[in-house]
Each structure stands twice: as C-alpha cells, then as structure tokens.
PDB file of C-alpha atoms in Angstrom:
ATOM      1  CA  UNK A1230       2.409  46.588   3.442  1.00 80.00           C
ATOM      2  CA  UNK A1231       5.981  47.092   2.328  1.00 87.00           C
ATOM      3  CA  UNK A1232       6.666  47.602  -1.637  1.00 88.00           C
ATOM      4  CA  UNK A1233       7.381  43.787  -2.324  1.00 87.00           C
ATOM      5  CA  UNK A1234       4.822  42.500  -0.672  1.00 90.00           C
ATOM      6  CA  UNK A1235       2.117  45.102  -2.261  1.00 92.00           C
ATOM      7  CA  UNK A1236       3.713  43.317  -5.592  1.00 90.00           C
ATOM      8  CA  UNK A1237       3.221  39.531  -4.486  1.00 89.00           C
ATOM      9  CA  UNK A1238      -0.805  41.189  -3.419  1.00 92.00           C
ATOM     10  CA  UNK A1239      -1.023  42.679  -6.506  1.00 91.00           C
ATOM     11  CA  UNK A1240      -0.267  39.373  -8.628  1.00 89.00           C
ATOM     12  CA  UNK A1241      -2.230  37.025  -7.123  1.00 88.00           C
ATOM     13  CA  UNK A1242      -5.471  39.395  -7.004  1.00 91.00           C
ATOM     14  CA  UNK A1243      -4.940  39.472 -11.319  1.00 89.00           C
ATOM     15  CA  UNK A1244      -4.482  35.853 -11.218  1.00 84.00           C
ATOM     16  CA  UNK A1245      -7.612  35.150  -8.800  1.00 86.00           C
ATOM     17  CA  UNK A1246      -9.550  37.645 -10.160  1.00 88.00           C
ATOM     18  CA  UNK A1247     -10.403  38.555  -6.489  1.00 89.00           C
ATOM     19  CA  UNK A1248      -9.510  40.461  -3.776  1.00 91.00           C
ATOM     20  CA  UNK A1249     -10.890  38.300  -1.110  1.00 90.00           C
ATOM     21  CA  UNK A1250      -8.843  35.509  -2.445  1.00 88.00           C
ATOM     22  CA  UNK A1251      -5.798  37.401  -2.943  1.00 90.00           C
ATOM     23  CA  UNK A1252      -5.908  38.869   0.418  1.00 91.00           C
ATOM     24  CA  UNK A1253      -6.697  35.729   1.873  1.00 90.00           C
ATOM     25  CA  UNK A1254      -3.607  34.328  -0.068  1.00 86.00           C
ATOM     26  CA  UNK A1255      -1.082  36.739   1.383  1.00 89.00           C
ATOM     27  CA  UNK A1256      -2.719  36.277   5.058  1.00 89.00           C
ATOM     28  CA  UNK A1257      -4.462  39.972   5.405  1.00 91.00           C
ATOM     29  CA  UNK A1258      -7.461  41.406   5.672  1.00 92.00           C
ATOM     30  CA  UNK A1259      -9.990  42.677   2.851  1.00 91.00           C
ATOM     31  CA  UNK A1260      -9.451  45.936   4.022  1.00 92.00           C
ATOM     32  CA  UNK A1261      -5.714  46.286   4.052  1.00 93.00           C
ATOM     33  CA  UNK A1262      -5.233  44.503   0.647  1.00 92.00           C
ATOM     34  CA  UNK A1263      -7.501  46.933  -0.869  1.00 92.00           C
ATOM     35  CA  UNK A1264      -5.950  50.286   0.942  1.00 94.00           C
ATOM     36  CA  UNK A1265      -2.568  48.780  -0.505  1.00 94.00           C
ATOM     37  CA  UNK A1266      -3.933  49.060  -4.139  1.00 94.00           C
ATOM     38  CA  UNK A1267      -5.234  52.185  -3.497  1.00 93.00           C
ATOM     39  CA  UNK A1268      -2.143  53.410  -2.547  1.00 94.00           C
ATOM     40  CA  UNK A1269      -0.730  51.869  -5.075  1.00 93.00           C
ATOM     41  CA  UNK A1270      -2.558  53.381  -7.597  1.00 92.00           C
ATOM     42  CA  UNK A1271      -1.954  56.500  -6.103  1.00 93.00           C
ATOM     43  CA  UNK A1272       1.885  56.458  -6.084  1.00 92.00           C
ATOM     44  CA  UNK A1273       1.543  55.403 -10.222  1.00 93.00           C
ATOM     45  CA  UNK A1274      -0.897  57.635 -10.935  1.00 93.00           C
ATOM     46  CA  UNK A1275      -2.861  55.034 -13.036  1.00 93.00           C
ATOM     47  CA  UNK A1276      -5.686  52.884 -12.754  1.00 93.00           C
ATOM     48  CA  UNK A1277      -4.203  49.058 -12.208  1.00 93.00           C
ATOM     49  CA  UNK A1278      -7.728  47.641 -11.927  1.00 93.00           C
ATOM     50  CA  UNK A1279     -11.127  47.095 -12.832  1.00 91.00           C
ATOM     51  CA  UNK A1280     -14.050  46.363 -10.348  1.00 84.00           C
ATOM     52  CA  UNK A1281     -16.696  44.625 -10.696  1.00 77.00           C
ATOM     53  CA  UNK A1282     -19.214  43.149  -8.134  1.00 68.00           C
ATOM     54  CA  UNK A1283     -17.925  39.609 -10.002  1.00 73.00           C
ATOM     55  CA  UNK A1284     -14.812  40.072 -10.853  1.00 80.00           C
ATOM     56  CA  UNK A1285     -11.398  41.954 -11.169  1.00 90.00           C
ATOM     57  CA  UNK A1286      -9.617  42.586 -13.984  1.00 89.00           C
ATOM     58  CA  UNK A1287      -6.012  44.470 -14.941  1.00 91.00           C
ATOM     59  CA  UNK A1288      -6.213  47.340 -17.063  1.00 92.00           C
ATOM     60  CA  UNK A1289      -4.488  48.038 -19.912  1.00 90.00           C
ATOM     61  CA  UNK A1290      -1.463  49.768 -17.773  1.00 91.00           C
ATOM     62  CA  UNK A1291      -2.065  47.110 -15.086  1.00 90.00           C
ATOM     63  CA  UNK A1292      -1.665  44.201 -17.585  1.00 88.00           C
ATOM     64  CA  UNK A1293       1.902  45.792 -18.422  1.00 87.00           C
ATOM     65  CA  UNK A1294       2.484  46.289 -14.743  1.00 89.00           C
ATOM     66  CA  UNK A1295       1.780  42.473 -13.752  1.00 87.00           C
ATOM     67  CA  UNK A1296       4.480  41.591 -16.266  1.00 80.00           C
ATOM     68  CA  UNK A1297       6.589  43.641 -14.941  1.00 82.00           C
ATOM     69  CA  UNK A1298       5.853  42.323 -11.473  1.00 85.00           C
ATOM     70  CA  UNK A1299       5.822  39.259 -12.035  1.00 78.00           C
ATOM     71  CA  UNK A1300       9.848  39.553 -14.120  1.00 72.00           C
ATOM     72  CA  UNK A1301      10.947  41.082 -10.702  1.00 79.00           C
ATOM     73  CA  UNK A1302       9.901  38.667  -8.390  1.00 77.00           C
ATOM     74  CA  UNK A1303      11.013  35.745 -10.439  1.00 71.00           C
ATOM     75  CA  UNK A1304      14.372  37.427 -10.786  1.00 69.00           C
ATOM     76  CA  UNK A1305      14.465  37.963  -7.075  1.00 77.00           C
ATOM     77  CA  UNK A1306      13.279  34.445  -6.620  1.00 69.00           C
ATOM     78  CA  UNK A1307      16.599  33.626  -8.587  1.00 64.00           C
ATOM     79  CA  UNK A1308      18.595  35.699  -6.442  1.00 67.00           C
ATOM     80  CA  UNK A1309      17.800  34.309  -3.416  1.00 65.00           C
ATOM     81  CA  UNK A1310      18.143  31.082  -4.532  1.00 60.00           C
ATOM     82  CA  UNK A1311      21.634  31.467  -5.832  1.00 54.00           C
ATOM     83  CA  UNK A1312      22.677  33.474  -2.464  1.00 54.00           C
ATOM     84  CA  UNK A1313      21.306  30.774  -0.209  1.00 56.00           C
ATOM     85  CA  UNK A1314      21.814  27.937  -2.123  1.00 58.00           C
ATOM     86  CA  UNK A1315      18.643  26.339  -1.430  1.00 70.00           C
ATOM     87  CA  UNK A1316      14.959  25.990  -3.244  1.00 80.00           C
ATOM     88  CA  UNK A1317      11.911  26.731  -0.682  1.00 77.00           C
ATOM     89  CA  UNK A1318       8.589  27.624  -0.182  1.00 78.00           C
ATOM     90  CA  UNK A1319       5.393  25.540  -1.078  1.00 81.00           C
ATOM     91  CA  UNK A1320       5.462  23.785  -4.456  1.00 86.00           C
ATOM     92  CA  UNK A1321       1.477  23.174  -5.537  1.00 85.00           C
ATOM     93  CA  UNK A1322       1.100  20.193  -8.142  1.00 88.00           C
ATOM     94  CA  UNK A1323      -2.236  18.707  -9.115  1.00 87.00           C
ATOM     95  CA  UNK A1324      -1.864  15.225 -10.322  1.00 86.00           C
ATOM     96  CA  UNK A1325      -4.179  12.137 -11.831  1.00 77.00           C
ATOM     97  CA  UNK A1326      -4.708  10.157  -8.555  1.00 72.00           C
ATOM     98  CA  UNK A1327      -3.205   6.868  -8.905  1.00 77.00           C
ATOM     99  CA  UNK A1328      -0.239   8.170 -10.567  1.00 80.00           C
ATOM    100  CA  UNK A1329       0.436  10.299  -7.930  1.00 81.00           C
ATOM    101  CA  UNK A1330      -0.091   7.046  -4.964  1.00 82.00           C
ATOM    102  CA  UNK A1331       2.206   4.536  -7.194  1.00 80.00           C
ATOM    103  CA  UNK A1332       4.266   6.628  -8.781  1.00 81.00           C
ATOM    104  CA  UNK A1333       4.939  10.157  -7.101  1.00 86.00           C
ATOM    105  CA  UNK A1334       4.595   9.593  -3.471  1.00 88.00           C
ATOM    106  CA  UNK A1335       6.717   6.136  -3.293  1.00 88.00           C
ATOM    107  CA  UNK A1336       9.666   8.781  -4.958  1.00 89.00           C
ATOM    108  CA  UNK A1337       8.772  12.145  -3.335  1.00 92.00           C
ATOM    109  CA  UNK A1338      10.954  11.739   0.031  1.00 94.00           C
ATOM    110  CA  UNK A1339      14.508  11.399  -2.129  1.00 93.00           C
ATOM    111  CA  UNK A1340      13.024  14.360  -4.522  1.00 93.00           C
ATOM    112  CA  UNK A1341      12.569  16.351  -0.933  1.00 93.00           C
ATOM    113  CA  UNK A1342      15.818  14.831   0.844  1.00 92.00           C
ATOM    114  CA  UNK A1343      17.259  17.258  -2.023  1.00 90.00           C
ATOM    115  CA  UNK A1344      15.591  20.340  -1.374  1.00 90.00           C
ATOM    116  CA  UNK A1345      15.159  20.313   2.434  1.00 90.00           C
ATOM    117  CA  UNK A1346      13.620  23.711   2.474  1.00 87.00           C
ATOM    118  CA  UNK A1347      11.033  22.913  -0.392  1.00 89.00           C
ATOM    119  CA  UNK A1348       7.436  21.918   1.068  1.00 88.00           C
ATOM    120  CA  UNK A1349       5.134  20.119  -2.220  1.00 90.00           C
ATOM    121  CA  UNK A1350       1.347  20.614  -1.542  1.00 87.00           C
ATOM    122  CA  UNK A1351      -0.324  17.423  -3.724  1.00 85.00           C
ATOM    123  CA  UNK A1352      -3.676  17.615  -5.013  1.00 82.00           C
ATOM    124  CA  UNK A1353      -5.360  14.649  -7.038  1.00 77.00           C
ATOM    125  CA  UNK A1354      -7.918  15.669  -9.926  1.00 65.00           C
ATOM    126  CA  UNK A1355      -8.418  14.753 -13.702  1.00 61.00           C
ATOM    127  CA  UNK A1356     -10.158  17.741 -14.884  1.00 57.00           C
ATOM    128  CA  UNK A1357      -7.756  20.289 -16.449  1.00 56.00           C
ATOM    129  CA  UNK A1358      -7.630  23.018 -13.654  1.00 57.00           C
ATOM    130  CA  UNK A1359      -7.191  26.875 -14.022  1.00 57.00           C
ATOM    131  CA  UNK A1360      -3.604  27.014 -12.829  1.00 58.00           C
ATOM    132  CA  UNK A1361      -3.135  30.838 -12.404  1.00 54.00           C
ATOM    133  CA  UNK A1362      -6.458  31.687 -10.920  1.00 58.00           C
ATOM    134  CA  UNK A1363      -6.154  28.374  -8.241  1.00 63.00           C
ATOM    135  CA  UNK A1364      -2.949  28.902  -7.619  1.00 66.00           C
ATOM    136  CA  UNK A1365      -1.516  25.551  -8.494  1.00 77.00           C
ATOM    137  CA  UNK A1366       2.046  25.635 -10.005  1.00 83.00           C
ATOM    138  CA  UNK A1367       1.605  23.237 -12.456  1.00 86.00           C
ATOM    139  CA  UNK A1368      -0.353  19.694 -13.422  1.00 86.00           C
ATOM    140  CA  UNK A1369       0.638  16.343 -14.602  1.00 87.00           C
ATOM    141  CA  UNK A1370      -2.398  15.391 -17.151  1.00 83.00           C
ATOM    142  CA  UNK A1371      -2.610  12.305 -19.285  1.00 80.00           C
ATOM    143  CA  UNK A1372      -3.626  12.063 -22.809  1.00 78.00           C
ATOM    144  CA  UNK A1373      -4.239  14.315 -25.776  1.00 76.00           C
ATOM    145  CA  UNK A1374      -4.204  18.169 -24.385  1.00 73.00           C
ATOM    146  CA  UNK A1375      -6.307  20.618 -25.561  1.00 69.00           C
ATOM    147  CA  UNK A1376      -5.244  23.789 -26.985  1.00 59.00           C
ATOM    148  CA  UNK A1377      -4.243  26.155 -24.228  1.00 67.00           C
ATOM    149  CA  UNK A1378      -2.176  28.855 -23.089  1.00 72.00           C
ATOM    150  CA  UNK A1379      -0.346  27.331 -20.707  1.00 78.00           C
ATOM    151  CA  UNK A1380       3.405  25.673 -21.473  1.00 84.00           C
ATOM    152  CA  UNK A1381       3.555  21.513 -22.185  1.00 85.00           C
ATOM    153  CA  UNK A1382       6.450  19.671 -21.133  1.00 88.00           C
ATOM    154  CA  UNK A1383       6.060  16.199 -22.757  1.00 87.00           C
ATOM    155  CA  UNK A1384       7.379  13.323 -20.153  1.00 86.00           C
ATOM    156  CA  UNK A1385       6.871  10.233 -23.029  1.00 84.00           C
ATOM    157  CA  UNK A1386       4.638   7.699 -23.366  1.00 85.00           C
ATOM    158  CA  UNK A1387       2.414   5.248 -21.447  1.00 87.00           C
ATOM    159  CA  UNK A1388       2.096   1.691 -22.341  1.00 90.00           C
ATOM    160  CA  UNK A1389      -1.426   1.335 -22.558  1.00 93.00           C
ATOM    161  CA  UNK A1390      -3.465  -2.426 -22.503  1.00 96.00           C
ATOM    162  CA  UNK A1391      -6.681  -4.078 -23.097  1.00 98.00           C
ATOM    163  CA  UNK A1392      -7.962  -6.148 -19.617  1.00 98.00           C
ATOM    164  CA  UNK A1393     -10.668  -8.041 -18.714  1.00 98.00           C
ATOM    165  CA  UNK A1394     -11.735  -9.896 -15.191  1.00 98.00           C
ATOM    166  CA  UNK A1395     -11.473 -13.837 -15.437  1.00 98.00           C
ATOM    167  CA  UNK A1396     -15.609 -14.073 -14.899  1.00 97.00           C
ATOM    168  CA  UNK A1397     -16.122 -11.647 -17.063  1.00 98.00           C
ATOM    169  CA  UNK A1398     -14.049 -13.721 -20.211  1.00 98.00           C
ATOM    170  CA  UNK A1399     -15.439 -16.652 -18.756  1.00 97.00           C
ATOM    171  CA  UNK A1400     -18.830 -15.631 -19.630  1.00 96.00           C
ATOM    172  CA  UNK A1401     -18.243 -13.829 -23.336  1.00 97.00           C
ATOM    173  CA  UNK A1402     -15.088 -15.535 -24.062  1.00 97.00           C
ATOM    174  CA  UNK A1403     -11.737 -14.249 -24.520  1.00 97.00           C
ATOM    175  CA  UNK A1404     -11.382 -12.640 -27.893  1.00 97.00           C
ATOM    176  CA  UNK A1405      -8.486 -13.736 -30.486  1.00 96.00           C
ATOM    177  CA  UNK A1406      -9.155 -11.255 -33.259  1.00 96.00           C
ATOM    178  CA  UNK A1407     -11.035  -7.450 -33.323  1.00 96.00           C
ATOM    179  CA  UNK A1408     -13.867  -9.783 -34.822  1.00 96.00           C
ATOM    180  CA  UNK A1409     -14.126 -11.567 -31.740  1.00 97.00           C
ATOM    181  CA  UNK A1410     -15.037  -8.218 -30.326  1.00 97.00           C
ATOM    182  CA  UNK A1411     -18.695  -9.058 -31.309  1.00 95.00           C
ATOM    183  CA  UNK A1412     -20.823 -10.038 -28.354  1.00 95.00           C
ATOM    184  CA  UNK A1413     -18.448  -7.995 -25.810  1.00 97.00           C
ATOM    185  CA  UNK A1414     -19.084  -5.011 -23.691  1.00 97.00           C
ATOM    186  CA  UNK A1415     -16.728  -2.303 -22.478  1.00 98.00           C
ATOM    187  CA  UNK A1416     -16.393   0.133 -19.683  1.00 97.00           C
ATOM    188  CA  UNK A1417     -17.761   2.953 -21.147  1.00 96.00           C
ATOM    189  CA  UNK A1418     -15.414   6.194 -19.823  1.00 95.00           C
ATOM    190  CA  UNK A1419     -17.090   9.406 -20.387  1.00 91.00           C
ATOM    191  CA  UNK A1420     -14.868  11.781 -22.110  1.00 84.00           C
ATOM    192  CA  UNK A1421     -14.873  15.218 -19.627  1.00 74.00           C
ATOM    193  CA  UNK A1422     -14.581  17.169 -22.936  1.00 75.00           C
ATOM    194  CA  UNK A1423     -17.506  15.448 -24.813  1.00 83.00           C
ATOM    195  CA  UNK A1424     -19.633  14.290 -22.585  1.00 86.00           C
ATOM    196  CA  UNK A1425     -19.757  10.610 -24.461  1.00 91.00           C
ATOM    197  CA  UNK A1426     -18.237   7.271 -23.785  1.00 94.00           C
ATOM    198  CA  UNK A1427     -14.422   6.780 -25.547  1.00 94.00           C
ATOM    199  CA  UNK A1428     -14.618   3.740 -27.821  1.00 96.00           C
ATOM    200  CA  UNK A1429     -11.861   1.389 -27.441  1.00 97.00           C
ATOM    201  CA  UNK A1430      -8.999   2.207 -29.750  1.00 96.00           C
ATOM    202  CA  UNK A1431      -6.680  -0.800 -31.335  1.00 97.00           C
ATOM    203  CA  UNK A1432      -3.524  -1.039 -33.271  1.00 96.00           C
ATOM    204  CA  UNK A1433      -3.364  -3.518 -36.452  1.00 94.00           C
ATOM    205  CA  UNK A1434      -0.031  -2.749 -38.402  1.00 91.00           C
ATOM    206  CA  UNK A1435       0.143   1.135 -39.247  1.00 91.00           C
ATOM    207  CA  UNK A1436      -3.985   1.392 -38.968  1.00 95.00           C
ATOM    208  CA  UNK A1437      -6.067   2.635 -35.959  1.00 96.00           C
ATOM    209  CA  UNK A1438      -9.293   1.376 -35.558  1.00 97.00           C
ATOM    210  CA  UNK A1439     -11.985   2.033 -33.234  1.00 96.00           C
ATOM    211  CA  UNK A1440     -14.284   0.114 -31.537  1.00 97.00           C
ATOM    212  CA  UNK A1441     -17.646   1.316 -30.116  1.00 97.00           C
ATOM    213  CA  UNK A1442     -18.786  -1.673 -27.658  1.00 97.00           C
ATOM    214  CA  UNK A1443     -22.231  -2.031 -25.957  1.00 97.00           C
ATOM    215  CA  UNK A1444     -21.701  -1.158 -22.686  1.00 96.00           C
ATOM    216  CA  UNK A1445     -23.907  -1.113 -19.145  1.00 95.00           C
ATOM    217  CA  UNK A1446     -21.758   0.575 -17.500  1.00 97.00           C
ATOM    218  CA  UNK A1447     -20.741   4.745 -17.871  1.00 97.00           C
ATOM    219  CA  UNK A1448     -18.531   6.118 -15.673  1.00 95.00           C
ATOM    220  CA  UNK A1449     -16.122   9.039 -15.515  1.00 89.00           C
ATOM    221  CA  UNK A1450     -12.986   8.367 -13.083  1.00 85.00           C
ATOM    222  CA  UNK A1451     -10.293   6.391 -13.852  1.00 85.00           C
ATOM    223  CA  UNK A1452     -10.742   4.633 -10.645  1.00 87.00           C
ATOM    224  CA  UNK A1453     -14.157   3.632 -11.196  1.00 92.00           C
ATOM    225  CA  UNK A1454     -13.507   2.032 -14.011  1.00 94.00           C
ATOM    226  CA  UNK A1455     -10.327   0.180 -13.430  1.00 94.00           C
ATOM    227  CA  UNK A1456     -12.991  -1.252 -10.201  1.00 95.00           C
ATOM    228  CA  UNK A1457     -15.222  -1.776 -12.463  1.00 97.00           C
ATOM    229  CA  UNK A1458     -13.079  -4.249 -14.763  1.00 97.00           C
ATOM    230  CA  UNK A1459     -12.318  -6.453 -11.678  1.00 97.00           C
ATOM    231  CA  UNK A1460     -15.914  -6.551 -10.757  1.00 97.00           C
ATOM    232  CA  UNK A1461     -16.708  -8.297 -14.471  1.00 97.00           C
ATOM    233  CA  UNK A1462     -18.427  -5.071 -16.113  1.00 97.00           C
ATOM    234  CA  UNK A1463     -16.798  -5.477 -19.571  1.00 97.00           C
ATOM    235  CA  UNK A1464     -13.434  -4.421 -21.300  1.00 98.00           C
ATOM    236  CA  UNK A1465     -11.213  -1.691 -20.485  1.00 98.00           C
ATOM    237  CA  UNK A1466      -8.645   0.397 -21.616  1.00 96.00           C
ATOM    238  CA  UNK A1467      -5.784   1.905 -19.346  1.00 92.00           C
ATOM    239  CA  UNK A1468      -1.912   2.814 -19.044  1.00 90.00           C
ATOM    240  CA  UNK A1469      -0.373  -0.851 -18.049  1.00 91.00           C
ATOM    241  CA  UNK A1470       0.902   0.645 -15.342  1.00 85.00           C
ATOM    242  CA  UNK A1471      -1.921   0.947 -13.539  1.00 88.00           C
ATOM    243  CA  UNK A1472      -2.744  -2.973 -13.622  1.00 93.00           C
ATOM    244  CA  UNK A1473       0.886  -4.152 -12.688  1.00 89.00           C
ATOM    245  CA  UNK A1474      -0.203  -5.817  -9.266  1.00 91.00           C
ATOM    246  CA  UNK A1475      -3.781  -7.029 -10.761  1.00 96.00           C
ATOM    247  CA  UNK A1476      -2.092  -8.234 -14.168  1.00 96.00           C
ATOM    248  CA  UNK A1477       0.469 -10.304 -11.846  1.00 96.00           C
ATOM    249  CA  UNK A1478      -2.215 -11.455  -9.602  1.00 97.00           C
ATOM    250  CA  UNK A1479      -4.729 -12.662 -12.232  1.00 97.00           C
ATOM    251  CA  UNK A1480      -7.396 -10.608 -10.756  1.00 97.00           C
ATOM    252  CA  UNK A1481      -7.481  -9.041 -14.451  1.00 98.00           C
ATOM    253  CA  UNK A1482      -6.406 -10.790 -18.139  1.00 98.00           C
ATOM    254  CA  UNK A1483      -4.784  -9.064 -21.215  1.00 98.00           C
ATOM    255  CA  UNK A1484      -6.615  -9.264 -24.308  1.00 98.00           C
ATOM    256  CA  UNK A1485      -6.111  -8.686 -28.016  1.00 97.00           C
ATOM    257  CA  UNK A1486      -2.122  -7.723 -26.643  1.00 96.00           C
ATOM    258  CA  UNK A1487      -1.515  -8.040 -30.731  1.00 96.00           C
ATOM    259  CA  UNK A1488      -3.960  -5.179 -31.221  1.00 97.00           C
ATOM    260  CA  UNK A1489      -2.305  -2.820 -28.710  1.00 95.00           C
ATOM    261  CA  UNK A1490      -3.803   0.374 -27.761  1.00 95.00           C
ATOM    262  CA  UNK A1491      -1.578   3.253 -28.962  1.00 91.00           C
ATOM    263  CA  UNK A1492       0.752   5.017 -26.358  1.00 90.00           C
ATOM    264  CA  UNK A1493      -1.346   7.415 -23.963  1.00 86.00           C
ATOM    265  CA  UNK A1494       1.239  10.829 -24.040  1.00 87.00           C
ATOM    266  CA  UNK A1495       1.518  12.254 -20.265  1.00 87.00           C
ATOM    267  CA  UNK A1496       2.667  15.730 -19.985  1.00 88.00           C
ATOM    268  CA  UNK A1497       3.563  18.616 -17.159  1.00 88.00           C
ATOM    269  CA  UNK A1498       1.729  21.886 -17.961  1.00 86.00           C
ATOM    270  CA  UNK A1499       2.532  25.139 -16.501  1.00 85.00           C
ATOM    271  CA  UNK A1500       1.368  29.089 -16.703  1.00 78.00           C
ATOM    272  CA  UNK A1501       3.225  30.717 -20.033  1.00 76.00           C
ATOM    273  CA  UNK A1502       2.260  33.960 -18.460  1.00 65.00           C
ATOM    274  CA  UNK A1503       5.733  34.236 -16.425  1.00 65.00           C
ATOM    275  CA  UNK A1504       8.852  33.257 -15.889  1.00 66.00           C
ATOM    276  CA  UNK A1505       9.297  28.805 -14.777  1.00 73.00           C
ATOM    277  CA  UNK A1506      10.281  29.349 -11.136  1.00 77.00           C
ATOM    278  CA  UNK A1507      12.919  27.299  -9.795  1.00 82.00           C
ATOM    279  CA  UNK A1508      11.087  25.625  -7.453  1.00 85.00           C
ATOM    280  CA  UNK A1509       8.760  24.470 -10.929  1.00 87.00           C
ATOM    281  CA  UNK A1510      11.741  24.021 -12.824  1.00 88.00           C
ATOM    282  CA  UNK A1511      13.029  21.526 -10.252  1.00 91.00           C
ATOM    283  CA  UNK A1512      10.465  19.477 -10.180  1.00 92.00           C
ATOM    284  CA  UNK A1513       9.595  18.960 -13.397  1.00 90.00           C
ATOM    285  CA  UNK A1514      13.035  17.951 -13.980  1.00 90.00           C
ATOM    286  CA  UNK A1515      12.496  15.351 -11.341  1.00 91.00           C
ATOM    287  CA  UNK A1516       9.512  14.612 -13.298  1.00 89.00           C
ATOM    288  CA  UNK A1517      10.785  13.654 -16.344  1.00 86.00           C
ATOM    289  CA  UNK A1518      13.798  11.448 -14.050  1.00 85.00           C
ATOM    290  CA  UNK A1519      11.455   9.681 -12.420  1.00 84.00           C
ATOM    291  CA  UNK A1520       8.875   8.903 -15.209  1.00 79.00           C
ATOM    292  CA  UNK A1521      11.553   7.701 -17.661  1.00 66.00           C
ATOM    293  CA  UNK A1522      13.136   5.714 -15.509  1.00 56.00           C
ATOM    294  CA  UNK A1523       9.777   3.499 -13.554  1.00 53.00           C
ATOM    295  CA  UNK A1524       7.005   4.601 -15.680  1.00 54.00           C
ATOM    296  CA  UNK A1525       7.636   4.089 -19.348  1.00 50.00           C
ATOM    297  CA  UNK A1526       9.306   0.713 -19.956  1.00 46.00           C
ATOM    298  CA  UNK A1527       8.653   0.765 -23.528  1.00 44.00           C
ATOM    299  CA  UNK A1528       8.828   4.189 -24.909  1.00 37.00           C
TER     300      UNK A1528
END
C-alpha cells in the first residue's frame, strides 16, 4: 500500500476499532492491512496500536498521529476539491425515516444536480448512532440531544401538534381544556434513553405542563405510533409536519391547538474529532436551505 493510502487504513482502523473492518473498508485483505501497520510502525519507530482479541486502540503516540492524519487528508481533500472544482465521493447520512421520505428525498436530486460527482448513501434510524466507529458522516436527530462529543448544528424548530383519529374522539370526546384530558388515553412513546413512556407536554401562557395519560398502547418508533393514532389508540404528539396529508384528509383531528406542544429542535451532528469535510460541509448547508425553507413554517 502506498503512503496515503496506509493513512486512510490507518484512520478508519482507530475509528472502527478493528482491523477487519478497516481493511474491509479500504477493500483489502486482513493480511495486507495488518503488514501495512507493521510497516508502518516500523518506519516511525513507535507503537501506533494496541491489540486486543476485542478491540484496537491508538496509543498515546498513535492518538497524536491520527490527528495528524486525519489534518492531512482533510487538507488534501481541500486541495483536490479546489483543483477540480468538484465535491465527490460517497456522502453517508443517517436520518429519522419519514423525514428523510417527505422531506430529503423529494429535494435530494437538485442537491445532487449540484455536485454531479457526489454519491449520498441514506440510512433511516432514530437511535443516536456511533458516527466515527460506523462510518456515517453525520445524522439528522430530532429533539433534545444528549451530551456528546460530537459537533451540533441547530436547523430550527418543528411545529409540533396534538391529533387524534375521528373514532377515537368520537368515543372519549374531543377535549376543550387540559381538564378535559380526564378520561383520555395517549400513545405511549417509549423514550430510547429511559426506557418509559413520554407524557404529553402542553403550552398554557409561559407554563409547561405535563400530562401523564393512561395508555394501552407502548410503542417505540415514530411510525408506529403516528399508525397507531389513525387506528383510534389514543392521543399523540408529533412534528405537524408529519400529519400534513392526514390533517388535510381528516383521517386525524387537532386537539387542544390552544395548548400547543412546544417546538421539537432538529439538529445535524457530526464527529468534532476532525476537520468538517467539504463534502459534510455541503450538505449540511443544504440542510439548513432546505429545512428553513419547507419544514419550519413557524419558527
């Protein structure tokens, strides 16, 4: 393997924590990744790594080298870029699902009319994914983040509303006040980070209150439970957005639209642990375009 590419090997076995994977990654066998490190190591004349039969970590010396490697290949990145003019290679972004069906994909063939070299790899998921050691460039996550090491890029605000299915108000009633609430049921979504159902959350003036409804129902995808308030189950919660077309239809009601839910923020995370690539940098720039502009009515 030639110097560059014994770099790019290097990287992605401290971000993986593997060889296998890394080699995998940069198309070569187990055997040749690990005779490049060796050599590697040999030409330094330090240790870079640590073995395990689990796992693979950087030495002291071979954290300081990834930084290093990683500043040269980003700046070489940037070179090409601004010799050829053009942003390629494969762009990975994971993505809540339905945001990425309604929202992303209906945009994504102007975003790659733009950058004709530029192929975007599109993975759906909710859970909060390990971006360096999956290899995923960056996510687009909805709601409160946790604390993290990895850079947040806030793109506003989501609208969020209170909806019921018509049989479902025509058996409890549809509620006027947050004391109607009484003799409801809700959706229960399971919080991935608890483990417990959310309660409902309302707006009355500058207060917050929250509301803790029976509920027969748990579930823990977004989908599920917007399926689950057209099929009657009880109340839910969920960026307006994502009940346009229902909303419009009268397959689902809004409730308690006095009381609003507050704003659900929506973000773009990515690694802090190098430099934003262009082809990153791009898109999140689309991001925010896009998102302001068909997403976030009322920001």
């Amino acid at each position: 393997m030639d110097r560059l590419a014994t770099l790019d090997l290097f990287i992605r076995i401290v971000d993986r924590g593997s060889f296998s994977a890394a080699a995998a990654a940069c198309g070569v066998s187990r055997p040749v990744a690990t005779a490049a490190i060796k050599a590697l190591e040999s030409r330094l004349g330090t240790r870079l790594l640590q073995r395990s039969t689990r796992h693979v970590r950087p030495t002291e010396e071979g954290t300081a080298y990834y930084r290093r490697c990683i500043a040269i290949l980003a700046d070489l990145e940037d070179a090409d870029r601004g010799a050829a003019g053009t942003i390629s290679g494969i762009l990975r972004v994971d993505v809540v699902g339905y945001l990425a069906r309604s929202i992303l994909l209906p945009a994504l063939p102007e975003f790659l009319v733009r950058h004709p070299a530029l192929t975007v790899h599109l993975g759906e998921g909710e859970r909060l994914v390990d971006l360096v050691r999956e290899g995923v460039d960056c996510v687009v996550r909805a709601g409160p983040l946790a604390d993290s090491d990895m850079v947040a890029r806030s793109l506003g605000a989501m609208e969020e509303v209170t909806v019921a299915s018509p049989d479902y108000l025509a058996r409890h009633g549809i509620p006027a006040t947050l004391e109607d609430l009484e003799g409801h049921q809700m959706v229960g979504f399971v919080s991935s980070r608890t483990g417990q159902p959310l309660p409902l959350e309302f707006t009355r003036g500058d207060e917050v209150i929250e509301v803790m409804l029976p509920t027969r129902l748990l579930v823990s995808g977004a989908e599920t439970s917007a399926a689950a308030a057209l099929q009657g189950f009880g109340l839910v919660q969920a960026p307006r957005y994502r009940f346009i077309d229902d909303l419009a239809n009268g397959k689902l009601i809004e409730v308690l639209a006095g009381f609003p839910p507050t704003p659900t923020p929506l973000s773009v995370l990515y690694p802090s642990n190098r430099p934003l690539s262009p082809r990153v940098r791009v898109f999140v720039d689309w991001l925010v375009e896009i998102i302001g502009s068909s997403l976030l009515p009322s920001s």
